Short mmCIF file of C-alpha atoms in Angstrom, two decimals:
data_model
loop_
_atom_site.label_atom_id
_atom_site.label_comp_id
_atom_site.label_asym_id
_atom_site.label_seq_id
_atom_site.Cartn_x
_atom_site.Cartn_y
_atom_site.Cartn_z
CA UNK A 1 0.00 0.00 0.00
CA UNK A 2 3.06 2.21 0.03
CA UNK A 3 3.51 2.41 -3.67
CA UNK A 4 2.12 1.56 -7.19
CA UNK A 5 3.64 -0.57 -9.45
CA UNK A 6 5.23 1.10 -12.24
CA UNK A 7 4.17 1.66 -15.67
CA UNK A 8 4.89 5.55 -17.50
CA UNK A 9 7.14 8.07 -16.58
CA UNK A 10 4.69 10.75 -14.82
CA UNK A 11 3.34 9.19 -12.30
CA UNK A 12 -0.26 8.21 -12.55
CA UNK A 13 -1.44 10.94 -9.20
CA UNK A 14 -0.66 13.76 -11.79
CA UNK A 15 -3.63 12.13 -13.88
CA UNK A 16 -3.17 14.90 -16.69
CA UNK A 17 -0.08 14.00 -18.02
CA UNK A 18 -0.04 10.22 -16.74
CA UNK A 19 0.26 7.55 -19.37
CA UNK A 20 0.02 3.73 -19.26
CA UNK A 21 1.19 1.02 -21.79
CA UNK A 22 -1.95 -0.32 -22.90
CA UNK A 23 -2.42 -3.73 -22.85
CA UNK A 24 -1.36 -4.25 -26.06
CA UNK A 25 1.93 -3.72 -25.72
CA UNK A 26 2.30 -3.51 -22.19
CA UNK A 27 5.25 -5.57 -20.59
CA UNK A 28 4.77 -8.99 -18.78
CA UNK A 29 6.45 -10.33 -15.88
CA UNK A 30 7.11 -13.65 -17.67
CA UNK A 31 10.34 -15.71 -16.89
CA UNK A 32 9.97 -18.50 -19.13
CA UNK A 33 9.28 -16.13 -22.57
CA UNK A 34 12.88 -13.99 -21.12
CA UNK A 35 14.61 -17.28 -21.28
CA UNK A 36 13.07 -18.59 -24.73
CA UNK A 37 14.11 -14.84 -26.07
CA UNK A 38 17.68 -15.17 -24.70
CA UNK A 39 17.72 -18.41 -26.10
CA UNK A 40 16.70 -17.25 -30.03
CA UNK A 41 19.30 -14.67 -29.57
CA UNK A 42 22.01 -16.66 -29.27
CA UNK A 43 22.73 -16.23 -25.22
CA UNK A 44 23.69 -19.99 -24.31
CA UNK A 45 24.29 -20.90 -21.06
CA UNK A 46 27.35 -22.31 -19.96
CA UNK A 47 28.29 -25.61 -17.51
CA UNK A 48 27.33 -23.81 -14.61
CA UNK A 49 24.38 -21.97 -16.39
CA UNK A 50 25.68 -18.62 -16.70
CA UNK A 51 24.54 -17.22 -20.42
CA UNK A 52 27.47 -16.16 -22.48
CA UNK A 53 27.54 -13.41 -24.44
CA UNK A 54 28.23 -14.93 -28.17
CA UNK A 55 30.21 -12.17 -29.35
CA UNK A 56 32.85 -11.69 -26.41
CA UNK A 57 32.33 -14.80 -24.76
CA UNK A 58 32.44 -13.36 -21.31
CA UNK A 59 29.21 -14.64 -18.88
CA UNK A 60 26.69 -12.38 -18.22
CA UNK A 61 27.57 -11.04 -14.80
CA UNK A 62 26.19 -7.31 -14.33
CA UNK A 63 26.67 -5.28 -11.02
CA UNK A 64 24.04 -3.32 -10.06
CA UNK A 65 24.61 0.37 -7.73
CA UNK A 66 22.72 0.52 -5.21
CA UNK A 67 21.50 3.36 -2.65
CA UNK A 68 23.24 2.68 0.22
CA UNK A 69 20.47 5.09 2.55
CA UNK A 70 17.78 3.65 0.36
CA UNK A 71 15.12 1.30 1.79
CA UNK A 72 13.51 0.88 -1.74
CA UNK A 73 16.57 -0.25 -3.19
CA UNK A 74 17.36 -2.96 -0.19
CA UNK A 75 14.09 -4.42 -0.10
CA UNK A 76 14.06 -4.66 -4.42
CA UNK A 77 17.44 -6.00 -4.73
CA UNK A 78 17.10 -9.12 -4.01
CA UNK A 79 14.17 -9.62 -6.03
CA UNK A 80 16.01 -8.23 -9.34
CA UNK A 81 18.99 -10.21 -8.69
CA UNK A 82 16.94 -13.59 -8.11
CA UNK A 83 14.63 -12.58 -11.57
CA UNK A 84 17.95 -11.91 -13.40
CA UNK A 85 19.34 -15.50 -11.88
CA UNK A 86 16.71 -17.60 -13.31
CA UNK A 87 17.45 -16.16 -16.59
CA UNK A 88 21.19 -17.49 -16.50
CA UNK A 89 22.40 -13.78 -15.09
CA UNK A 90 24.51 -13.29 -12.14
CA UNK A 91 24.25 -9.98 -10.56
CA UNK A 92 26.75 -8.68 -7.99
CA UNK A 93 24.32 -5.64 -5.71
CA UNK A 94 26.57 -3.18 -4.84
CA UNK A 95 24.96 -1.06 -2.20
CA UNK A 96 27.01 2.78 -2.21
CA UNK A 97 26.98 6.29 -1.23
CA UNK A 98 24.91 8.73 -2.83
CA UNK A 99 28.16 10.72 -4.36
CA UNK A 100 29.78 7.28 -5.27
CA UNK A 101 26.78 6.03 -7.52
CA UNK A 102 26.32 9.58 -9.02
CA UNK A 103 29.67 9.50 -10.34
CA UNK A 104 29.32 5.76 -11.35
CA UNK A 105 26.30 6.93 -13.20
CA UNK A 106 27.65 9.69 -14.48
CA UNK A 107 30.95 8.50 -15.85
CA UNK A 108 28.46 5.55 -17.49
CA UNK A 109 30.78 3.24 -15.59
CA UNK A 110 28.25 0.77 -14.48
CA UNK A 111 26.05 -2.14 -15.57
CA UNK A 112 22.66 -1.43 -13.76
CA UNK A 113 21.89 1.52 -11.17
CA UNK A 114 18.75 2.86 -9.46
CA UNK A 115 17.72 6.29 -9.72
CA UNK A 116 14.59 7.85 -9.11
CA UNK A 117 13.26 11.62 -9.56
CA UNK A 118 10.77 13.72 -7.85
CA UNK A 119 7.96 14.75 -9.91
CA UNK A 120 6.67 18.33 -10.20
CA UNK A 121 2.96 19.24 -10.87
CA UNK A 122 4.00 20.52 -14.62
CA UNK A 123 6.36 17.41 -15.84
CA UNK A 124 8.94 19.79 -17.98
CA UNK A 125 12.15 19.28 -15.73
CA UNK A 126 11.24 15.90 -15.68
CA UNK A 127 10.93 15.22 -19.62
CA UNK A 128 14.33 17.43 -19.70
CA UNK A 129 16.21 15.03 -18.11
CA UNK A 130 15.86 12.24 -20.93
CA UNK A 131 17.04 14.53 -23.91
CA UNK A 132 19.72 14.64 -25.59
CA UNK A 133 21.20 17.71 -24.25
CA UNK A 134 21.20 16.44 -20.61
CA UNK A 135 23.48 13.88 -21.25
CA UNK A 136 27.11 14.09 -18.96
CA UNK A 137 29.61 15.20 -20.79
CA UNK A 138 32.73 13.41 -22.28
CA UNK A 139 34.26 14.20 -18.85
CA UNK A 140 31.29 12.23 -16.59
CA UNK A 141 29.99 16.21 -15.28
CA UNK A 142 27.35 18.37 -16.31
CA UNK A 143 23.94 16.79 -15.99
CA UNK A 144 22.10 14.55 -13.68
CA UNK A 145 20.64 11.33 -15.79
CA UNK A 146 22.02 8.44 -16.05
CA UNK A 147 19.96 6.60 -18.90
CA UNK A 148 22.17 8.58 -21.44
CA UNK A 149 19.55 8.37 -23.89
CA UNK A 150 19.35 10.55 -27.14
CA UNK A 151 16.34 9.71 -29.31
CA UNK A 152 15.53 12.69 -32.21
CA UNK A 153 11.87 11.43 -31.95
CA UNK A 154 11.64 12.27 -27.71
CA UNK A 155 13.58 15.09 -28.53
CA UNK A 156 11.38 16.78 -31.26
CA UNK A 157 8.15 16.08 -29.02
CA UNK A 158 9.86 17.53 -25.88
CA UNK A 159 10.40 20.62 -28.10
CA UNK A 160 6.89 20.81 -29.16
CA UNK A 161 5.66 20.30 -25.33
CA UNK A 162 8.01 23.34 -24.35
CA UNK A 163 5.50 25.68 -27.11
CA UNK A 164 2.06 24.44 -26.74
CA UNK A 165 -0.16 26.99 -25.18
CA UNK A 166 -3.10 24.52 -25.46
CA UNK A 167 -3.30 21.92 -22.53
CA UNK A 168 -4.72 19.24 -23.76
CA UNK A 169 -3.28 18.83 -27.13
CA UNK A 170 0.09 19.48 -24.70
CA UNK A 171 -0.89 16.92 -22.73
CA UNK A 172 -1.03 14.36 -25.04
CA UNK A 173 2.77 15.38 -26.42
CA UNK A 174 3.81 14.55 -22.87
CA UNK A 175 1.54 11.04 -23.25
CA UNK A 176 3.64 10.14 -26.53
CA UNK A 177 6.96 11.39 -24.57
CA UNK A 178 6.18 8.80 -22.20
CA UNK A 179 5.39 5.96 -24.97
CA UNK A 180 8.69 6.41 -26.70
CA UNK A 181 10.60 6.19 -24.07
CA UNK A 182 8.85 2.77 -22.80
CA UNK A 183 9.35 1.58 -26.29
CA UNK A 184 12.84 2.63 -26.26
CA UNK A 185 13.46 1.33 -22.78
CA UNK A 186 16.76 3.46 -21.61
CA UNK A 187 14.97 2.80 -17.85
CA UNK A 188 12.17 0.71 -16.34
CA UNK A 189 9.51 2.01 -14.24
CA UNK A 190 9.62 0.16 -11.17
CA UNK A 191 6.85 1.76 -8.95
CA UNK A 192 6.00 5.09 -7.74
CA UNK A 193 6.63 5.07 -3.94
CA UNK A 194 3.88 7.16 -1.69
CA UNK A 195 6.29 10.11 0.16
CA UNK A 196 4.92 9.51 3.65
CA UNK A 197 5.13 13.12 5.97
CA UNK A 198 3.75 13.41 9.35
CA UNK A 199 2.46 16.84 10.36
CA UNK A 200 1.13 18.53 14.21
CA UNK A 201 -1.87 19.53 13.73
CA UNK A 202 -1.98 21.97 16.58
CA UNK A 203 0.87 23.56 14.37
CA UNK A 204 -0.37 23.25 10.44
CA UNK A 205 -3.63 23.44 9.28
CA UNK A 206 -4.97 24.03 5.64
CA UNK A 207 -1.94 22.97 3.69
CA UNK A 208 -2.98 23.73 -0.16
CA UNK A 209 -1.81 19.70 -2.10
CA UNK A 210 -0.87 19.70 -5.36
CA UNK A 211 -2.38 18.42 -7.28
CA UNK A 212 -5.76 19.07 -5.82
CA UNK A 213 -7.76 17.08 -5.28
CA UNK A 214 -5.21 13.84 -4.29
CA UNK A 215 -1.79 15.87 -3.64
#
């Protein structure tokens, strides 16, 4: 109850600009069709089961950076590493510092990494971070996301987002923002966690949510 499971990139309390794969082409938690795809592509496991990449030969052993401070990230660990395992993956969790996974991330020197993003009520910042522009720089400095994705299609409707004065019809850019990049798949939605506050409320009263009503 702390959470929803994951599906597009605004998340679905800012109903406006939420979007959700529809059904059609929505992902399925299916372990056996993973393995049968690995399989057609040419991934064969080795003696002990580890796939092998059939270009390097090297297993398929991925490290994933975790949050260190990061209860999310303890508790889903596990659960990605045992997915990944029945699928002939070995995955080595490395739980970090904040400043040691953003300059992981940024530098691109890792495998698989969390990250996560507060949401405002208008999604712009948000969208910004998965153009091209935002990308880190040769030297691993200068931006924030770590997908390091650069699509001329998410690009050209972030542009056309940034100019439309009429809501709806901007609304439904951000809605096709959010389908190319779960097409393109430069990160995975794992759920949008609840931000739980306590307040006195002999001390606040009439705090103004956003967005109203369900803020």
């Amino acid at each position: 109850g702390y959470g929803v499971e994951g599906g597009g990139y605004i998340p679905p309390v800012f109903t406006e600009f939420h979007w959700d794969p529809p059904a059609t082409t929505a992902r399925r938690f299916d372990i056996a069709a993973a393995n049968a795809a690995l399989d057609a592509a040419g991934y064969a496991r080795g003696g002990d089961g580890i796939r092998v990449d059939p270009a390097s030969r090297r297993p398929l052993a991925l490290r994933l950076i975790s949050h260190a401070n990061q209860t999310w990230d303890a508790q889903s660990a596990p659960y990605i590493k045992g997915w990944l395992g029945e699928l002939g993956i070995t995955v080595d969790v490395q739980a970090v510092s904040d400043d040691l996974i953003n300059q992981a991330t940024t530098a691109g020197n890792f495998d698989l990494a969390y990250s996560g993003w507060n949401t405002n009520p208008d999604p712009d910042y948000v969208l910004s971070l998965q153009t091209c522009a935002s990308r880190p720089n040769a030297q691993g400095t200068g931006a924030t996301p770590d997908s390091f994705f650069c699509d001329a299609d998410y690009d050209a409707l972030y542009a056309q987002q940034l100019t439309e004065m009429d809501r709806a019809k901007r609304a439904d850019l951000v809605r096709k923002m959010q389908e190319r990049l779960y097409d393109q798949v430069p990160v995975v939605i794992l759920g949008y966690d609840n931000a739980l506050e306590a307040y006195r409320k002999d001390r606040f009263a009439s705090f103004q949510v956003s967005p109203d009503p369900g803020g």
